[in-house]
Amino acid sequence: MQFEIVGEITAIETFASGSGIREIARLRRIYGRGRWRKRKGIAEVRLSNGSAHLAEIHWYEAAGRKDSRSRACSDQHDEIAKQATGDLRGQ
């Protein structure tokens, strides 16, 4: 299930960096070396079915680069969140 981030991402925090990131080899192979960080924040997302939810978003970033693989977990509608995260893992 695809989703679109609507509005601003708030409560952004870094929870892993460098060798603490499980996918660091993939990030370096695709985007190059850098100070990679795994971050998360809260944002309103719109799912492909048109419904909007408050969700926790995860992404990887380094200076000037950002991995677009993101995961969303809705804290209000767990069933929809499970569908969204399950489908996104396959991308």
Short mmCIF file of C-alpha atoms in Angstrom, two decimals:
data_model
loop_
_atom_site.label_atom_id
_atom_site.label_comp_id
_atom_site.label_asym_id
_atom_site.label_seq_id
_atom_site.Cartn_x
_atom_site.Cartn_y
_atom_site.Cartn_z
CA MET A 1 0.00 0.00 0.00
CA GLN A 2 1.41 3.35 -1.02
CA PHE A 3 1.13 6.41 1.18
CA GLU A 4 1.78 10.12 0.90
CA ILE A 5 3.07 12.29 3.72
CA VAL A 6 0.68 15.18 4.25
CA GLY A 7 2.04 18.19 6.09
CA GLU A 8 5.01 18.45 8.39
CA ILE A 9 6.94 15.65 10.14
CA THR A 10 7.20 16.36 13.88
CA ALA A 11 9.00 14.77 16.86
CA ILE A 12 11.95 13.79 14.61
CA GLU A 13 14.65 11.75 16.32
CA THR A 14 17.67 9.67 15.31
CA PHE A 15 17.63 6.16 16.75
CA ALA A 16 20.53 4.48 14.89
CA SER A 17 23.63 5.64 13.03
CA GLY A 18 26.66 4.25 11.21
CA SER A 19 27.34 0.58 11.89
CA GLY A 20 24.23 0.44 14.12
CA ILE A 21 22.07 0.47 10.98
CA ARG A 22 21.30 -3.06 9.80
CA GLU A 23 21.04 -1.99 6.13
CA ILE A 24 24.22 0.15 6.05
CA ALA A 25 25.87 -1.98 3.33
CA ARG A 26 22.87 -1.53 1.01
CA LEU A 27 22.75 2.23 1.63
CA ARG A 28 26.48 2.63 0.92
CA ARG A 29 26.28 0.45 -2.20
CA ILE A 30 23.32 2.39 -3.67
CA TYR A 31 23.94 5.96 -2.46
CA GLY A 32 27.61 6.00 -1.44
CA ARG A 33 29.45 6.60 1.79
CA GLY A 34 28.27 9.18 4.27
CA ARG A 35 27.17 9.70 7.86
CA TRP A 36 24.02 7.58 7.58
CA ARG A 37 21.33 7.88 10.24
CA LYS A 38 18.05 6.07 10.76
CA ARG A 39 15.39 8.53 11.81
CA LYS A 40 11.74 8.56 12.78
CA GLY A 41 9.01 11.13 13.23
CA ILE A 42 5.25 11.59 13.43
CA ALA A 43 3.24 12.78 10.42
CA GLU A 44 -0.19 12.62 8.92
CA VAL A 45 -0.22 10.23 5.95
CA ARG A 46 -2.77 9.63 3.23
CA LEU A 47 -3.11 6.01 2.12
CA SER A 48 -3.85 5.01 -1.48
CA ASN A 49 -7.50 4.40 -0.54
CA GLY A 50 -7.78 8.11 0.40
CA SER A 51 -7.97 7.71 4.18
CA ALA A 52 -5.73 9.87 6.38
CA HIS A 53 -3.99 8.70 9.56
CA LEU A 54 -1.45 9.86 12.11
CA ALA A 55 1.59 7.59 11.66
CA GLU A 56 5.19 7.03 12.74
CA ILE A 57 7.48 7.37 9.69
CA HIS A 58 10.97 5.79 9.46
CA TRP A 59 13.66 6.74 6.92
CA TYR A 60 17.43 6.75 6.35
CA GLU A 61 19.36 9.91 5.53
CA ALA A 62 22.87 11.22 5.05
CA ALA A 63 24.01 14.71 4.02
CA GLY A 64 22.21 15.45 0.77
CA ARG A 65 20.79 11.92 0.41
CA LYS A 66 17.65 10.29 1.68
CA ASP A 67 16.47 6.72 1.21
CA SER A 68 12.85 6.79 0.18
CA ARG A 69 12.02 3.48 1.82
CA SER A 70 9.75 4.46 4.65
CA ARG A 71 7.43 2.59 6.92
CA ALA A 72 4.27 3.86 8.47
CA CYS A 73 2.54 2.60 11.59
CA SER A 74 -0.75 4.15 12.49
CA ASP A 75 -1.44 4.44 16.19
CA GLN A 76 -5.16 4.91 15.53
CA HIS A 77 -5.95 2.20 13.00
CA ASP A 78 -3.73 -0.82 13.62
CA GLU A 79 -5.27 -2.98 10.91
CA ILE A 80 -4.58 -0.43 8.17
CA ALA A 81 -1.05 0.10 9.54
CA LYS A 82 -0.31 -3.61 9.36
CA GLN A 83 -1.40 -3.64 5.71
CA ALA A 84 0.72 -0.56 4.95
CA THR A 85 3.90 -1.83 6.61
CA GLY A 86 3.49 -5.34 5.24
CA ASP A 87 3.16 -4.09 1.68
CA LEU A 88 6.04 -1.62 2.06
CA ARG A 89 8.45 -4.32 3.21
CA GLY A 90 8.10 -5.95 -0.19
CA GLN A 91 9.31 -2.81 -2.04
#
